[in-house]
């Protein structure tokens, strides 16, 4: 291996894709057990690597040199091999600092809480101190290394202004978890979360629902990779490279989720979006029919609407674990708030808002098989669609017109 990333588990890493966008070199994933990690580091058969969980501290004894910042942090995520001599750096610090700046957070004089006690938590503490935070506390379940327990944090530090999450709590494949609820934090000004898969953790969505600026870790991931690549290749890139790559990778990873009334054109628009973006199409109604082995009118007739909704939630839970798809939902998919949260974690929700008069009832739609039912349904649901949507797309032309409105966003 010349360049790559080393960790114990790497199932969902975005790093090879990011490095492929940065430059013309191969960047590999390398999963190593602890014993293999020792052998790998002793052999030094690489030019530049990133290391991640759980080796950011364990790697230090194998290095010949360690840059001052990485030493002060006590964690290394980038190693460059120069003529057999290994030097360790911490580019997570550049990544996190840029993420904090991007969210627009000002840490000066603030109380900062950092869930987590691993390598990234050390980087976050260092960043917070460098940015002149007033007080910085790490939080863990065990209270180790002088950290607070979650109970103490909630009891004594509910006046914290900034939260920087460095735990894997809420990461794929358990996106519904959250390290702490934000309810008690009445003075909260911002949240940065190192988790990038899902793109928006529960913590991030919880903050945003309270009007608090918050972002996940994708931007941090891209920024640390750009800085690592500069060190690998001993060159520097234009300052906006991180933003450019972030936009590209976000567009690639995000799901385009179509919501709206029966007959508003979700399926037709979904097909066009799939053809133009190359993202695969998932149609929740179709998946429900496959799973149930019968048609939607049959499910409603034989099992009832609640059974249909349970199947729908199950399909949405499965689909929203993955990014990079076009998801066309059934008209009632957003009625359960949990479905909306799941869809938002990796997706952007577009409401195809078509005027109720032009929605055509059909026999295969048990809740919308007459014009009267359709009208009634629109009235009930209009506020739900509005509240769920990231973007409202007025539907007046052909499905092609609607699809191109979405792609312009
Ligand atoms: C429903 C809409 C349908 C289908 C089911 C229930 C609804 O999907 O999921 O009949 O509650 O609005 P379409 O919106 O694709 O017709």
PDB file of C-alpha atoms and ligand atoms in Angstrom, residues 260-264 266-267 283-285 288 296-297 300 305 308-309 312 328-333 335 362 364-368 377 381 385, ligand 1:
ATOM      1  CA  UNK A 260     -46.372  14.736  -1.431  1.00  0.00           C
ATOM      2  CA  UNK A 261     -49.937  13.795  -2.229  1.00  0.00           C
ATOM      3  CA  UNK A 262     -50.993  10.701  -4.133  1.00  0.00           C
ATOM      4  CA  UNK A 263     -50.944  11.607  -7.802  1.00  0.00           C
ATOM      5  CA  UNK A 264     -48.526  14.510  -7.409  1.00  0.00           C
ATOM      6  CA  UNK A 266     -43.517  11.331  -7.210  1.00  0.00           C
ATOM      7  CA  UNK A 267     -43.003   8.069  -9.093  1.00  0.00           C
ATOM      8  CA  UNK A 283     -40.187   3.378  -4.365  1.00  0.00           C
ATOM      9  CA  UNK A 284     -41.603   2.731  -0.888  1.00  0.00           C
ATOM     10  CA  UNK A 285     -45.042   1.601  -2.171  1.00  0.00           C
ATOM     11  CA  UNK A 288     -44.208  -2.599   0.536  1.00  0.00           C
ATOM     12  CA  UNK A 296     -51.913  -1.980  -1.557  1.00  0.00           C
ATOM     13  CA  UNK A 297     -55.739  -2.195  -1.732  1.00  0.00           C
ATOM     14  CA  UNK A 300     -55.672  -2.055   3.431  1.00  0.00           C
ATOM     15  CA  UNK A 305     -54.116   0.894   7.543  1.00  0.00           C
ATOM     16  CA  UNK A 308     -49.703  -0.815   6.138  1.00  0.00           C
ATOM     17  CA  UNK A 309     -48.093   2.054   8.071  1.00  0.00           C
ATOM     18  CA  UNK A 312     -44.036   1.563   5.466  1.00  0.00           C
ATOM     19  CA  UNK A 328     -40.136   8.082  -3.911  1.00  0.00           C
ATOM     20  CA  UNK A 329     -42.454   7.813  -0.898  1.00  0.00           C
ATOM     21  CA  UNK A 330     -46.129   6.987  -0.540  1.00  0.00           C
ATOM     22  CA  UNK A 331     -48.360   9.969   0.155  1.00  0.00           C
ATOM     23  CA  UNK A 332     -48.747   9.120   3.852  1.00  0.00           C
ATOM     24  CA  UNK A 333     -45.102   8.311   4.554  1.00  0.00           C
ATOM     25  CA  UNK A 335     -47.432  11.205   8.740  1.00  0.00           C
ATOM     26  CA  UNK A 362     -57.443   6.303  -8.842  1.00  0.00           C
ATOM     27  CA  UNK A 364     -55.600   1.557  -6.529  1.00  0.00           C
ATOM     28  CA  UNK A 365     -55.369   4.281  -3.853  1.00  0.00           C
ATOM     29  CA  UNK A 366     -57.673   3.306  -0.992  1.00  0.00           C
ATOM     30  CA  UNK A 367     -57.391   6.709   0.692  1.00  0.00           C
ATOM     31  CA  UNK A 368     -57.677   8.717  -2.496  1.00  0.00           C
ATOM     32  CA  UNK A 377     -56.664  14.433   2.332  1.00  0.00           C
ATOM     33  CA  UNK A 381     -51.869  16.839   5.066  1.00  0.00           C
ATOM     34  CA  UNK A 385     -45.888  18.187   3.975  1.00  0.00           C
TER      35      UNK A 385
HETATM   36  C1  LIG B   1     -51.128   6.608   0.510  1.00  0.00           C
HETATM   37  C2  LIG B   1     -50.557   6.873  -0.699  1.00  0.00           C
HETATM   38  C3  LIG B   1     -50.143   5.803  -1.633  1.00  0.00           C
HETATM   39  C4  LIG B   1     -49.888   4.513  -0.873  1.00  0.00           C
HETATM   40  C5  LIG B   1     -51.072   4.181  -0.037  1.00  0.00           C
HETATM   41  C6  LIG B   1     -51.349   5.242   1.020  1.00  0.00           C
HETATM   42  C7  LIG B   1     -51.491   7.739   1.350  1.00  0.00           C
HETATM   43  O1  LIG B   1     -48.955   6.218  -2.299  1.00  0.00           O
HETATM   44  O2  LIG B   1     -48.761   4.610  -0.071  1.00  0.00           O
HETATM   45  O3  LIG B   1     -52.188   4.022  -0.880  1.00  0.00           O
HETATM   46  O4  LIG B   1     -51.735   7.564   2.534  1.00  0.00           O
HETATM   47  O5  LIG B   1     -51.520   8.855   0.815  1.00  0.00           O
HETATM   48  P1  LIG B   1     -48.973   7.344  -3.500  1.00  0.00           P
HETATM   49  O6  LIG B   1     -48.820   8.674  -2.839  1.00  0.00           O
HETATM   50  O7  LIG B   1     -47.763   7.007  -4.290  1.00  0.00           O
HETATM   51  O8  LIG B   1     -50.220   7.182  -4.242  1.00  0.00           O
END
